[in-house]
Short mmCIF file of C-alpha atoms and ligand atoms in Angstrom, two decimals:
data_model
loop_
_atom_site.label_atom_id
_atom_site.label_comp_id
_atom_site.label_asym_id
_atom_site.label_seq_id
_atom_site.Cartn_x
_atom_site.Cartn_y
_atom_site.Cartn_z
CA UNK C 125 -14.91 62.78 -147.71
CA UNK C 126 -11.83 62.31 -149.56
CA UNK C 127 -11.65 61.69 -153.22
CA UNK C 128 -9.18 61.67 -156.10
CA UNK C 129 -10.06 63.98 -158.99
CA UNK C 130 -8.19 63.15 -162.36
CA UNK C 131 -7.97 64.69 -165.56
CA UNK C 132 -6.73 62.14 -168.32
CA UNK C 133 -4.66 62.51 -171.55
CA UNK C 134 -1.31 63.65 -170.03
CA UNK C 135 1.53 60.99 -170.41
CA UNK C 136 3.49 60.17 -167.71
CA UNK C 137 7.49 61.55 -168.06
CA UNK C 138 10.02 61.58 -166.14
CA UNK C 139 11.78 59.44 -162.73
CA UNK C 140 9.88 58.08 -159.86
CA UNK C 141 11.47 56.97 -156.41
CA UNK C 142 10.30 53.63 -155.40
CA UNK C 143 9.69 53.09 -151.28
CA UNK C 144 10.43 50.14 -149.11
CA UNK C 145 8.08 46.91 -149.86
CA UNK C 146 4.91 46.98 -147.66
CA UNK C 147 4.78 43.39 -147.43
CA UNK C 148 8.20 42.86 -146.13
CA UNK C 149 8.45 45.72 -143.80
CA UNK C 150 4.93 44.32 -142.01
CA UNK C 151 6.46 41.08 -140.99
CA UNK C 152 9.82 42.34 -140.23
CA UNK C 153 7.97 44.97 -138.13
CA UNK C 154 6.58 41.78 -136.08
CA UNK C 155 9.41 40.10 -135.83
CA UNK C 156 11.45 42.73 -134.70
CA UNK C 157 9.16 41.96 -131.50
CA UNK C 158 11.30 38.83 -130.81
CA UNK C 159 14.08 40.02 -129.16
CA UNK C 160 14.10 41.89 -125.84
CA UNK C 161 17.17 43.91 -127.91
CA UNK C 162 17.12 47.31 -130.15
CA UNK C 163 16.40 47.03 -133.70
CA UNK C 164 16.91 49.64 -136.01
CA UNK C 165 14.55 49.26 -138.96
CA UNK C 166 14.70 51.56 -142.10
CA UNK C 167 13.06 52.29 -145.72
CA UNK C 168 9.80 51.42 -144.14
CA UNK C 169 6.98 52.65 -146.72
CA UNK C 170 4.90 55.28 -144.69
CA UNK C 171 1.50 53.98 -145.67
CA UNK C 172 -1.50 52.92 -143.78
CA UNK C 173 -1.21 49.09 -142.68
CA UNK C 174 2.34 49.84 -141.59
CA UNK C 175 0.91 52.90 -139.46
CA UNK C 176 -1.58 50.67 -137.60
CA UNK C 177 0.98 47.50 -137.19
CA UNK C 178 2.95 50.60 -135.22
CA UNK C 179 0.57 51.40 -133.05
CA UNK C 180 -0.85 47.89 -132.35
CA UNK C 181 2.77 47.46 -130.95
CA UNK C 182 2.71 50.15 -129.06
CA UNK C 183 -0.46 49.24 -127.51
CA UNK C 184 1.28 45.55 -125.92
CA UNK C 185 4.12 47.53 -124.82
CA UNK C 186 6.77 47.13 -127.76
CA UNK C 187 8.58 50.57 -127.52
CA UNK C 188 8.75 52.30 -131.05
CA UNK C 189 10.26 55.74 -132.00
CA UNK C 190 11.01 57.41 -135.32
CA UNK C 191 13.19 58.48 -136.63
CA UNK C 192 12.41 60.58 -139.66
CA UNK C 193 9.95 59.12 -141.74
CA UNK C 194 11.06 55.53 -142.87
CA UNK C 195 13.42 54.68 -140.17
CA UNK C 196 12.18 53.17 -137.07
CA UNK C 197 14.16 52.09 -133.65
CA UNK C 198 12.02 48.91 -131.61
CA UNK C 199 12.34 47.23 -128.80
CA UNK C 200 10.45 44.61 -127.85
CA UNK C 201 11.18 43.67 -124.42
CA UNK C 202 8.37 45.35 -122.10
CA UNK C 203 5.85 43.53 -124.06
CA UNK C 204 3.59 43.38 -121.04
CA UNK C 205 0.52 42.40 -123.01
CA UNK C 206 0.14 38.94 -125.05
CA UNK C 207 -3.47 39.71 -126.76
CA UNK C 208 -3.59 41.71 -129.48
CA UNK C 209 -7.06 43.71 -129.87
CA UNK C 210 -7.59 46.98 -130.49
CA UNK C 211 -9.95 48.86 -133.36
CA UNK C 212 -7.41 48.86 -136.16
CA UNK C 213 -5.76 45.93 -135.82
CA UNK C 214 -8.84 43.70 -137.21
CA UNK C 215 -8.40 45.76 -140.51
CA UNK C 216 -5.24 45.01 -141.85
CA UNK C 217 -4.30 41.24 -142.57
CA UNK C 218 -0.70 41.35 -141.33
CA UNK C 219 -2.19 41.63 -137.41
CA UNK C 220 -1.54 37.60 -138.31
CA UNK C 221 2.06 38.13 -138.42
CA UNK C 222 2.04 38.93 -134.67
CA UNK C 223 1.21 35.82 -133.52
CA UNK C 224 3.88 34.16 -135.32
CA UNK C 225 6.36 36.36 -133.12
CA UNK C 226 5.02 36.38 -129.87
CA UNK C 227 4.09 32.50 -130.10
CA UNK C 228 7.63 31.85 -131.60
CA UNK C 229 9.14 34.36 -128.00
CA UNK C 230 6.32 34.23 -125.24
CA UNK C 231 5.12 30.53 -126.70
CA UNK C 232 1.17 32.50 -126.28
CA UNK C 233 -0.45 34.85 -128.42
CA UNK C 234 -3.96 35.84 -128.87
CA UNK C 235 -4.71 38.00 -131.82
CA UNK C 236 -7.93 39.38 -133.54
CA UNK C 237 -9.12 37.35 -136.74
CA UNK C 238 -7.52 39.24 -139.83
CA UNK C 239 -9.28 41.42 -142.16
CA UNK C 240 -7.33 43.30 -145.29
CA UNK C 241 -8.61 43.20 -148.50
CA UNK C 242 -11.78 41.75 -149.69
CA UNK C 243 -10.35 39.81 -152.53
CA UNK C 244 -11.41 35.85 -151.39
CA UNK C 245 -11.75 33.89 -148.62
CA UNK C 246 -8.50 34.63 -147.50
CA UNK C 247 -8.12 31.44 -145.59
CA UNK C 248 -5.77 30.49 -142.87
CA UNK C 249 -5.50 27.21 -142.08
CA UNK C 250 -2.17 26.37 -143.19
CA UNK C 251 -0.87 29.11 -140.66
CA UNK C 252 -3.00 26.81 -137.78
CA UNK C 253 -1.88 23.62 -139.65
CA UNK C 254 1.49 24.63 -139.43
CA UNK C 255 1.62 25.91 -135.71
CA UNK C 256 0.01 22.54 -134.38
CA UNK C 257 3.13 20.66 -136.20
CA UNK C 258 5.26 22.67 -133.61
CA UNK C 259 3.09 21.92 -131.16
CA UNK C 260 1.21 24.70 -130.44
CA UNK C 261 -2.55 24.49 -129.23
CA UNK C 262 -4.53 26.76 -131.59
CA UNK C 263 -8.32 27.84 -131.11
CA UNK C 264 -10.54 30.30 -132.58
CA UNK C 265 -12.87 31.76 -130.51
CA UNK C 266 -14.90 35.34 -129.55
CA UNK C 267 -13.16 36.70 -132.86
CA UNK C 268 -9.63 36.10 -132.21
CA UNK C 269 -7.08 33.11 -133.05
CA UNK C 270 -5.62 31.78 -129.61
CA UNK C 271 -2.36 30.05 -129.04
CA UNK C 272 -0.17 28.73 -126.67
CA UNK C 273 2.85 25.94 -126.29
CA UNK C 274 4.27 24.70 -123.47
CA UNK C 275 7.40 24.31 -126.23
CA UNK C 276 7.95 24.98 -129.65
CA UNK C 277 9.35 21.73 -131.59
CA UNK C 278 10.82 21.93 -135.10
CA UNK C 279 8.63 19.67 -137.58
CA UNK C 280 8.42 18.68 -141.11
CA UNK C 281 5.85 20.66 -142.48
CA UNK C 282 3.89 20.69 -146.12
CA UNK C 283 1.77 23.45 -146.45
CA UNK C 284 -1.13 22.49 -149.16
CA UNK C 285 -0.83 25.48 -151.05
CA UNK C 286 1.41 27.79 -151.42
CA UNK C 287 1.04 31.02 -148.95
CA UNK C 288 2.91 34.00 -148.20
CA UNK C 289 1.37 34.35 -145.08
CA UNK C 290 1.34 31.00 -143.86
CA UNK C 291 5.52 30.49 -144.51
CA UNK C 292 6.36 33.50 -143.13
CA UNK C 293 3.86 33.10 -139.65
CA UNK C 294 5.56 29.23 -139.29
CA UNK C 295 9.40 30.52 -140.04
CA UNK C 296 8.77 33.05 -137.04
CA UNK C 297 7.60 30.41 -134.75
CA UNK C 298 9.83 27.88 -135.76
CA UNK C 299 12.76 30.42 -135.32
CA UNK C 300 12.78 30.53 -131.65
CA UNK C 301 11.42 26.60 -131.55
CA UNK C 302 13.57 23.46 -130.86
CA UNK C 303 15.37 21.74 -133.51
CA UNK C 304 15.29 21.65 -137.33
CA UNK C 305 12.03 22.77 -138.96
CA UNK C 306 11.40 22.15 -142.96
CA UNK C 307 9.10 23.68 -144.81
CA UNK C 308 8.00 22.46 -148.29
CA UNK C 309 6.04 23.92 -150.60
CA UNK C 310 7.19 27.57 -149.04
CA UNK C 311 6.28 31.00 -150.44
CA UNK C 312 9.26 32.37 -152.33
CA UNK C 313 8.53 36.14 -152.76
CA UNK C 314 11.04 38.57 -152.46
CA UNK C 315 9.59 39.74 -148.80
CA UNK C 316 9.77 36.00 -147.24
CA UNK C 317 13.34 35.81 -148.47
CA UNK C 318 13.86 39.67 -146.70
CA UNK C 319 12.40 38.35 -143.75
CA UNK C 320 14.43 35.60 -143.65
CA UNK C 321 17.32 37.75 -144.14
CA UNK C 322 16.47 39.84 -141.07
CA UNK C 323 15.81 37.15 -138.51
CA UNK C 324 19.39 35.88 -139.55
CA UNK C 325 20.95 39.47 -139.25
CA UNK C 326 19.24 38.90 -135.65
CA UNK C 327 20.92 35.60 -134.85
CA UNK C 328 18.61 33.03 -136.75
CA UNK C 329 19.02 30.05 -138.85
CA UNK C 330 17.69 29.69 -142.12
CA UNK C 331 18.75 28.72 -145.16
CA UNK C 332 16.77 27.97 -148.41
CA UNK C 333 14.39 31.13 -148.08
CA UNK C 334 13.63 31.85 -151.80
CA UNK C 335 13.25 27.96 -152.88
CA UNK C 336 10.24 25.92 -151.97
CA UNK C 337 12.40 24.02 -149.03
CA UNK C 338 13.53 26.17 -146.16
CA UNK C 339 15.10 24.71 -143.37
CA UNK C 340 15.10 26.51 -139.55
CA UNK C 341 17.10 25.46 -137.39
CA UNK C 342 15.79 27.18 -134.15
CA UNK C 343 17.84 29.34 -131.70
CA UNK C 344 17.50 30.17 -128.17
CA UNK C 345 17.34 34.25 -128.77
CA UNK C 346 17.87 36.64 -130.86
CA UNK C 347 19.61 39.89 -130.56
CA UNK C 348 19.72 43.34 -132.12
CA UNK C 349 20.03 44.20 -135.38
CA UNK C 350 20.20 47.48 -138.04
CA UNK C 351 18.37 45.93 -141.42
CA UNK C 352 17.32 48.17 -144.35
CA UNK C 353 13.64 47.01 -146.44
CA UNK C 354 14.44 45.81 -150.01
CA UNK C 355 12.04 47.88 -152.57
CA UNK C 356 8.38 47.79 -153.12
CA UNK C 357 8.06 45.14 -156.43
CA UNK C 358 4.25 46.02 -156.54
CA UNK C 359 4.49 49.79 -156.16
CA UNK C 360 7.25 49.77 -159.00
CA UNK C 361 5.30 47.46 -161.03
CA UNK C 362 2.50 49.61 -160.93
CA UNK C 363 3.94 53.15 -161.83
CA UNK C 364 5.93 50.36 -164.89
CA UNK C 365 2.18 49.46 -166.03
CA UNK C 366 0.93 53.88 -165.55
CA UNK C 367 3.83 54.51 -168.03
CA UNK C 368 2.52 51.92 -170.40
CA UNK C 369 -1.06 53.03 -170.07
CA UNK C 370 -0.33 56.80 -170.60
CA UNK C 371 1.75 56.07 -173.18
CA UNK C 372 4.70 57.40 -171.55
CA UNK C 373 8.32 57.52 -170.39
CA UNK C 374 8.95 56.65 -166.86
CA UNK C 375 12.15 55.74 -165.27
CA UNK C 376 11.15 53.96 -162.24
CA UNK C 377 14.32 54.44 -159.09
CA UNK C 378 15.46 51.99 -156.38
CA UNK C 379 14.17 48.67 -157.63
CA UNK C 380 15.80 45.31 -157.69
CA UNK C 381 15.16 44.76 -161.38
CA UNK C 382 15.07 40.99 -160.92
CA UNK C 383 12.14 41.08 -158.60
CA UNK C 384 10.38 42.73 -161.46
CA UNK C 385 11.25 40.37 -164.09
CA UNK C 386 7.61 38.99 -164.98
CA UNK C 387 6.09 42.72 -165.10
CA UNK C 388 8.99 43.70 -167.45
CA UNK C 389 8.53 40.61 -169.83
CA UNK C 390 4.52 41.43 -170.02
CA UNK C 391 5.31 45.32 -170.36
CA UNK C 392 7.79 43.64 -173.67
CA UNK C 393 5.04 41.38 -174.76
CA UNK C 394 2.50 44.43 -175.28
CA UNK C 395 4.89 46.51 -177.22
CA UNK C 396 6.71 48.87 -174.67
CA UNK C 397 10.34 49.16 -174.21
CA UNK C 398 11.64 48.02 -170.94
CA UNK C 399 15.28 48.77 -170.28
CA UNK C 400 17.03 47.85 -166.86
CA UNK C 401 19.74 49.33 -164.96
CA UNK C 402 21.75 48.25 -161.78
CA UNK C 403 18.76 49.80 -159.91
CA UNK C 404 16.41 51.41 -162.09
CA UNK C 405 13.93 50.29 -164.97
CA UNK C 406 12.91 52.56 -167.68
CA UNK C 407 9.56 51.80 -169.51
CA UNK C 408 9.01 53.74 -173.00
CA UNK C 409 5.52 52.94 -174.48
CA UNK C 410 5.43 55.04 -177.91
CA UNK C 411 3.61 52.31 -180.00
CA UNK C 412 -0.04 51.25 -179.71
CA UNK C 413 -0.51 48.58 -176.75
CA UNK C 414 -0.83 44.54 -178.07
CA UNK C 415 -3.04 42.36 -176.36
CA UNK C 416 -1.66 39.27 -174.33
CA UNK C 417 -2.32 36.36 -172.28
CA UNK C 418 -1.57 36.05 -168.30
CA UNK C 419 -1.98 33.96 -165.59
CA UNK C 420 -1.22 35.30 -161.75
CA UNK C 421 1.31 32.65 -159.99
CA UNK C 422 3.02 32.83 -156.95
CA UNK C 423 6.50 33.99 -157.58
CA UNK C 424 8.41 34.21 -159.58
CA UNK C 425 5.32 33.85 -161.60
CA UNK C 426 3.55 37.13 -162.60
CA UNK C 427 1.71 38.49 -159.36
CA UNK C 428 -1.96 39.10 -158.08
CA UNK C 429 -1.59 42.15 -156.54
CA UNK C 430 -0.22 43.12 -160.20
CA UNK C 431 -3.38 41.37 -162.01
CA UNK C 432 -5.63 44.69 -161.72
CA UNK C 433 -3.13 47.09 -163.08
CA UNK C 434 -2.05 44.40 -165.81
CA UNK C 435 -5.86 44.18 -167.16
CA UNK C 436 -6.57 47.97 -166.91
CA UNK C 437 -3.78 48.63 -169.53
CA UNK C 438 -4.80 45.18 -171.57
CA UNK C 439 -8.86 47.30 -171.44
CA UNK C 440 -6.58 49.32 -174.13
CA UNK C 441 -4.37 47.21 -175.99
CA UNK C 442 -5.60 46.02 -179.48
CA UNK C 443 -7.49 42.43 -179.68
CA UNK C 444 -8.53 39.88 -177.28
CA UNK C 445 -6.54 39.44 -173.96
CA UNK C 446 -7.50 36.77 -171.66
CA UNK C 447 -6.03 37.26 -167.57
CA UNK C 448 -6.50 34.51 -165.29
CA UNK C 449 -6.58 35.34 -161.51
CA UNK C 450 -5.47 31.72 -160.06
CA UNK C 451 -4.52 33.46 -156.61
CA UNK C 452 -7.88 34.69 -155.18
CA UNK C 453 -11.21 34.12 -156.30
CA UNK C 454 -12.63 37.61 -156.00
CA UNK C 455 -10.35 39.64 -157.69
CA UNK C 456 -12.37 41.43 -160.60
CA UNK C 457 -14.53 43.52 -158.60
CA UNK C 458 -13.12 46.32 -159.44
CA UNK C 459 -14.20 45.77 -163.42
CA UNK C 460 -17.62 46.95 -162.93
CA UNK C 461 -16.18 50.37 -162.46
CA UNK C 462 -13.94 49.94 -165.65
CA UNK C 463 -16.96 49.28 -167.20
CA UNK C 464 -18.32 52.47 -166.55
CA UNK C 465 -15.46 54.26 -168.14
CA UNK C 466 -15.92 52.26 -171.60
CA UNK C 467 -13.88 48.63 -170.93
CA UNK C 468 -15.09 46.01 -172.88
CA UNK C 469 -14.79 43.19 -170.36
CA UNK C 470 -16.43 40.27 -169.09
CA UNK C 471 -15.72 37.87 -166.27
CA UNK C 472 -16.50 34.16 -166.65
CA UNK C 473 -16.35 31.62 -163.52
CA UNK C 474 -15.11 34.91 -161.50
CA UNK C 475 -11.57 33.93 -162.22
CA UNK C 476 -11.55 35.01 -165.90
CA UNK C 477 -11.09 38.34 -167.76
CA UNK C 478 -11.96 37.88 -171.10
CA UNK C 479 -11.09 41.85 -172.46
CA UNK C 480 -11.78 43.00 -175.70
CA UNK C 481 -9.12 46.16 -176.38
CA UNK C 482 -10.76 49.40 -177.04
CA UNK C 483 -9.70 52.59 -178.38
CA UNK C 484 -10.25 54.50 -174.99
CA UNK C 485 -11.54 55.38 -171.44
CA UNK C 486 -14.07 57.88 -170.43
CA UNK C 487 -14.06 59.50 -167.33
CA UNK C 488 -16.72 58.18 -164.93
CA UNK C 489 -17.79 58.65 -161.03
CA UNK C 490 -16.06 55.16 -159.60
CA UNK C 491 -14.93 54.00 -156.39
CA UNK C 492 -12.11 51.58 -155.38
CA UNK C 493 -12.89 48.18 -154.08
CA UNK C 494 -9.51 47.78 -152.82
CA UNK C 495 -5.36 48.89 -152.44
CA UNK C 496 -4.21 47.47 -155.91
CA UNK C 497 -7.81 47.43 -157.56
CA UNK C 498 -7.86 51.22 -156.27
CA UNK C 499 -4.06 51.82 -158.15
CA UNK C 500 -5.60 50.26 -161.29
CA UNK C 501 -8.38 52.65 -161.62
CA UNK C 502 -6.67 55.97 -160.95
CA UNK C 503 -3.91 54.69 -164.14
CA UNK C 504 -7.34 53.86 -166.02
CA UNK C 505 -8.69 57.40 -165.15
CA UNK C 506 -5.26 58.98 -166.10
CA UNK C 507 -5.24 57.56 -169.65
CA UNK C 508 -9.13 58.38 -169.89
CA UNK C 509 -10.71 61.37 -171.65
CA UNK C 510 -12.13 64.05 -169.53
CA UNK C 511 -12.73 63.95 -165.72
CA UNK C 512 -12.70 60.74 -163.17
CA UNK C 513 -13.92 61.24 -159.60
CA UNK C 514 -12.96 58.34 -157.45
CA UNK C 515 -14.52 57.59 -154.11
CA UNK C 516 -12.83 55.24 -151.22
CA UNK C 517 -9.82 56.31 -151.78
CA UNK C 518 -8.75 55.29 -148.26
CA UNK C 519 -7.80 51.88 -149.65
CA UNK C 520 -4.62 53.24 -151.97
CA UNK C 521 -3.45 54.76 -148.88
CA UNK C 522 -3.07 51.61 -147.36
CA UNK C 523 0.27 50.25 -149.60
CA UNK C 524 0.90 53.46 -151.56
CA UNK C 525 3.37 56.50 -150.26
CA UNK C 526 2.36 59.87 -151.51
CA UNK C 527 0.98 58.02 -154.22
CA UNK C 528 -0.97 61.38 -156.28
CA UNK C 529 2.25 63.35 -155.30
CA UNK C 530 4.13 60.71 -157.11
CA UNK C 531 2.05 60.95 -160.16
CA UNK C 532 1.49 64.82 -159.91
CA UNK C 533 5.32 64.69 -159.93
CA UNK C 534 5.30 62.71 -163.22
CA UNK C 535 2.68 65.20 -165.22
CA UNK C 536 -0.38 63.87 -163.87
CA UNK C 537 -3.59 65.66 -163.47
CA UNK C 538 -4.76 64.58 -159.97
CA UNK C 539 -5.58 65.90 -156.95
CA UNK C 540 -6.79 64.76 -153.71
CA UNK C 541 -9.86 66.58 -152.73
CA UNK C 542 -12.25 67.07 -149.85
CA UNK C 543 -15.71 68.76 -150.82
CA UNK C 544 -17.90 69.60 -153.93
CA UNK C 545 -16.32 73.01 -154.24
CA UNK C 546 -12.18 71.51 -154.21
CA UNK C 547 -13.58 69.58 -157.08
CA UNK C 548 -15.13 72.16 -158.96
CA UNK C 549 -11.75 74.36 -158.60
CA UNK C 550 -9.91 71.53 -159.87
CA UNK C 551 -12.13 70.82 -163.14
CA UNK C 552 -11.71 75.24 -163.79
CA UNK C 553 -7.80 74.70 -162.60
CA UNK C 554 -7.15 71.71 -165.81
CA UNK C 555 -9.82 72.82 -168.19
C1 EPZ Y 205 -0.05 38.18 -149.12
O1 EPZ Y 205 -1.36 37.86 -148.63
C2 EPZ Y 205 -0.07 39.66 -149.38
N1 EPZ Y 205 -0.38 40.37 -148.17
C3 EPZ Y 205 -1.08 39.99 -150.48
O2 EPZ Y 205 -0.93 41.34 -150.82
C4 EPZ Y 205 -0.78 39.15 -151.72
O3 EPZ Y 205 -1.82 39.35 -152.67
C5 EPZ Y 205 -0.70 37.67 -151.38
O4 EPZ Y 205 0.27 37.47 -150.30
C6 EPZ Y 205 -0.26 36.79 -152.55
O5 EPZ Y 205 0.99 37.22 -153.02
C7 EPZ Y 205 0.58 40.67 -147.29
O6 EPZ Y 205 1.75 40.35 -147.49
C8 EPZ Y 205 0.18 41.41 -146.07
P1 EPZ Y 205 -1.42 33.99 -149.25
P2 EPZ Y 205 -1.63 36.50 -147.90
O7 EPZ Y 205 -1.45 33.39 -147.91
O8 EPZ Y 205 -0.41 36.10 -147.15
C9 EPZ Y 205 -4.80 30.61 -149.83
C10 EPZ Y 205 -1.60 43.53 -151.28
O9 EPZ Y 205 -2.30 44.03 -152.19
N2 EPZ Y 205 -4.54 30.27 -148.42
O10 EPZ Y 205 -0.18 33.84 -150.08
O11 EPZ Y 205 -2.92 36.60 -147.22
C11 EPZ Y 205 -5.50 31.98 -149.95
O12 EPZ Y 205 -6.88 31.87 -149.78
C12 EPZ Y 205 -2.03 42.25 -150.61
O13 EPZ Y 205 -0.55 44.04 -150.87
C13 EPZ Y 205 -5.14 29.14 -147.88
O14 EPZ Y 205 -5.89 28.43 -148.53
O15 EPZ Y 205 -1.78 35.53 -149.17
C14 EPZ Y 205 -5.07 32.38 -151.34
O16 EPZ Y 205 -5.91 31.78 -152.27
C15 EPZ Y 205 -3.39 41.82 -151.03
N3 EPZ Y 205 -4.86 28.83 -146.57
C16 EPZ Y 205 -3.66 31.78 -151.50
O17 EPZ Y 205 -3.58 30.77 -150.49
C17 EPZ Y 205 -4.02 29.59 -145.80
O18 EPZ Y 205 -3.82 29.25 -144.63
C18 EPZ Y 205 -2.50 32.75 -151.31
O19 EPZ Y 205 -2.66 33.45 -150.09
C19 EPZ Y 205 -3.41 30.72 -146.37
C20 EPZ Y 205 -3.69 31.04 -147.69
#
């Protein structure tokens, strides 16, 4: 069984290379589905959920072939198969973004209920709210969502909360529908508005991606395209965050320094220089950590899949912080292991950190609950004292490239190991 073994105390120095965003490249991967033309798809983050998207393409007929490692050439047009089932594809939540495609191209798509992180409910009835308004049928049953049309109308649709998924899934559809669709009340991360981008490069029509009013105007087909992934925001906000934790000096590569905005001001808040380039941000943290205040939003407010990382490095900044998770209601799973290594923390209503700074970690035996919860503890083992031994590690590999040869690269003590014995070399290797 794999696990990461860590040895704390060594701050991280030096430049990092950030991959393509995860949760853009997984709906552009679907989408690229929607025309019967070649699209050429590069800086796509080699990591787990992208993997198994791949291959659940592959499996309904979408031809895919690599080219190196983050460059991929699809073509969707022997899709001979419009249900989408297999073993992997329940695990990862952006199976969902499949049936925005095929609906949006065949008008039918069956696909297996989503899983993904266990973080909250996770519902999904805006996506279902919002395919009825273009007058799709929509049923749930044996396990997977069902739908069909005999058209796709544009409609005027308000989604109830705001939701990544949900805008993205309806702007597919309502890309290939008839007429003008408006959504209010849209997601406006930086991956819907590089989605958007890419179904234009392919012949679409939207405008306002990035505000909470987008407007489709549908098309007949799309064609071909060549489209490169903007950067990861998470993964560069988290290696931002293991600088600040280590107390380090980490310039992190190939980021779109405005997407990063709210990390940077919270990194300035708790006493760490943050100094941006055209395309890189450096983050110095040579004084003692402050404590803060922060609330996860949806963008451009600060971000849940940052929240874990965020309250690891507040578990060591002087006084009282207070994080709010107003995203998902079962985000703070992962502080029972923090507790283990020393945190002072407690969780009220199950949406509030209350964290009381202390001096340090200890290295404990923990396990990651999930991808970002799973980032969070390796930076907490890194700044600990003495040895952490993390189990489910499987989870990281889900959004994160190379993600201990990234840190290794940067001075950390970690290794990825596979038995009792790999772990007892490691603890005689680092003392
Ligand atoms: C996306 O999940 C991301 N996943 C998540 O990243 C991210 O945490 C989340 O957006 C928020 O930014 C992918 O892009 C694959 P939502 P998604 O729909 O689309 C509620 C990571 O670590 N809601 O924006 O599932 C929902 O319960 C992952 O990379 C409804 O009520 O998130 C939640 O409270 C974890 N009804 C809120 O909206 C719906 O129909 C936001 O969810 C849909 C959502």
């Amino acid at each position: 069984m794999e696990q990461y073994a860590i040895k704390g105390g060594n701050p991280l120095v030096g430049e990092v290379e950030i991959g393509g965003a995860k949760n853009a490249a997984l709906p552009i991967l679907a989408a690229s589905v929607m025309t019967d033309e070649t699209v050429y798809i590069d800086n796509i983050p080699d990591v787990r959920d992208t993997q198994v998207l791949l291959k659940a393409m592959e499996n309904i007929g979408v031809f895919v072939k690599h080219e190196g490692r983050h460059k991929v050439i699809v073509n969707g047009a022997q899709v001979h198969n419009l249900v989408v089932e297999d073993e992997y594809i329940r695990k990862i939540r952006a199976s969902y973004y499949l049936i925005g495609a095929l609906l949006g191209k065949y008008k039918s798509a069956e696909v297996a209920l989503p899983g993904g992180c266990d973080i909250g409910c996770r519902a999904i009835d805006q996506h279902i709210k919002g395919f009825r308004a273009l007058g799709a049928e929509v049923v749930i049953e044996h396990g997977l969502i069902k739908t069909r049309a005999e058209h796709l109308v544009g409609s005027h649709i308000y989604m109830d909360v705001v939701s990544v998924g949900a805008t993205i899934n309806v702007m597919m559809a309502a890309t290939l529908a008839e007429g003008l669709t408006i959504i209010e009340n849209a997601a406006k991360e930086p991956h819907v508005v590089d989605l958007a981008n890419f179904l234009n490069s392919m012949g679409a029509n939207i405008k306002g991606a990035g505000t909470d009013v987008i407007r489709i105007r549908g098309v007949a087909r799309l064609h071909g395209t060549d489209y490169t992934i903007i950067p990861d925001q998470i993964e560069a906000g988290t290696f931002m965050f293991a600088a600040a934790l280590t107390k380090g000096d980490v310039v992190v590569k190939n980021v779109i320094p405005k997407h990063l905005e709210s990390i940077s001001a919270k990194l300035l808040e708790i006493g760490c220089e943050v100094k941006e380039q055209d395309d890189c941000v450096r983050v110095v943290a040579s004084k003692p950590l402050r404590h803060t205040h922060v609330k996860t939003l949806p963008y451009p407010g600060f971000p849940t899949d940052m929240q874990p990382q965020i309250t690891v490095a507040l578990g060591l900044s002087k006084g009282t912080s207070i994080v709010i998770e107003s995203i998902f209601e079962n985000r703070f799973k992962y502080v029972d292991e923090l507790i283990k290594m020393g945190a002072n923390i407690k969780v009220e209503g199950g949406d509030t950190a209350i964290i009381q700074g202390v001096e340090r970690y200890t290295g404990a035996s923990i396990a990651a609950p999930d991808l970002r919860a799973g980032a969070a503890l390796v930076m907490a083992g890194l700044a600990a004292e003495g040895f952490t031994v993390m189990d489910d590690i499987h989870y990281i590999a889900r959004g994160y490239e190379d993600f201990h040869q990234k840190l290794q690269a940067l001075g950390a003590q970690i290794e990825l190991v596979n038995s009792e014995r790999e772990l007892q070399h490691f603890k005689l290797k680092v003392g």
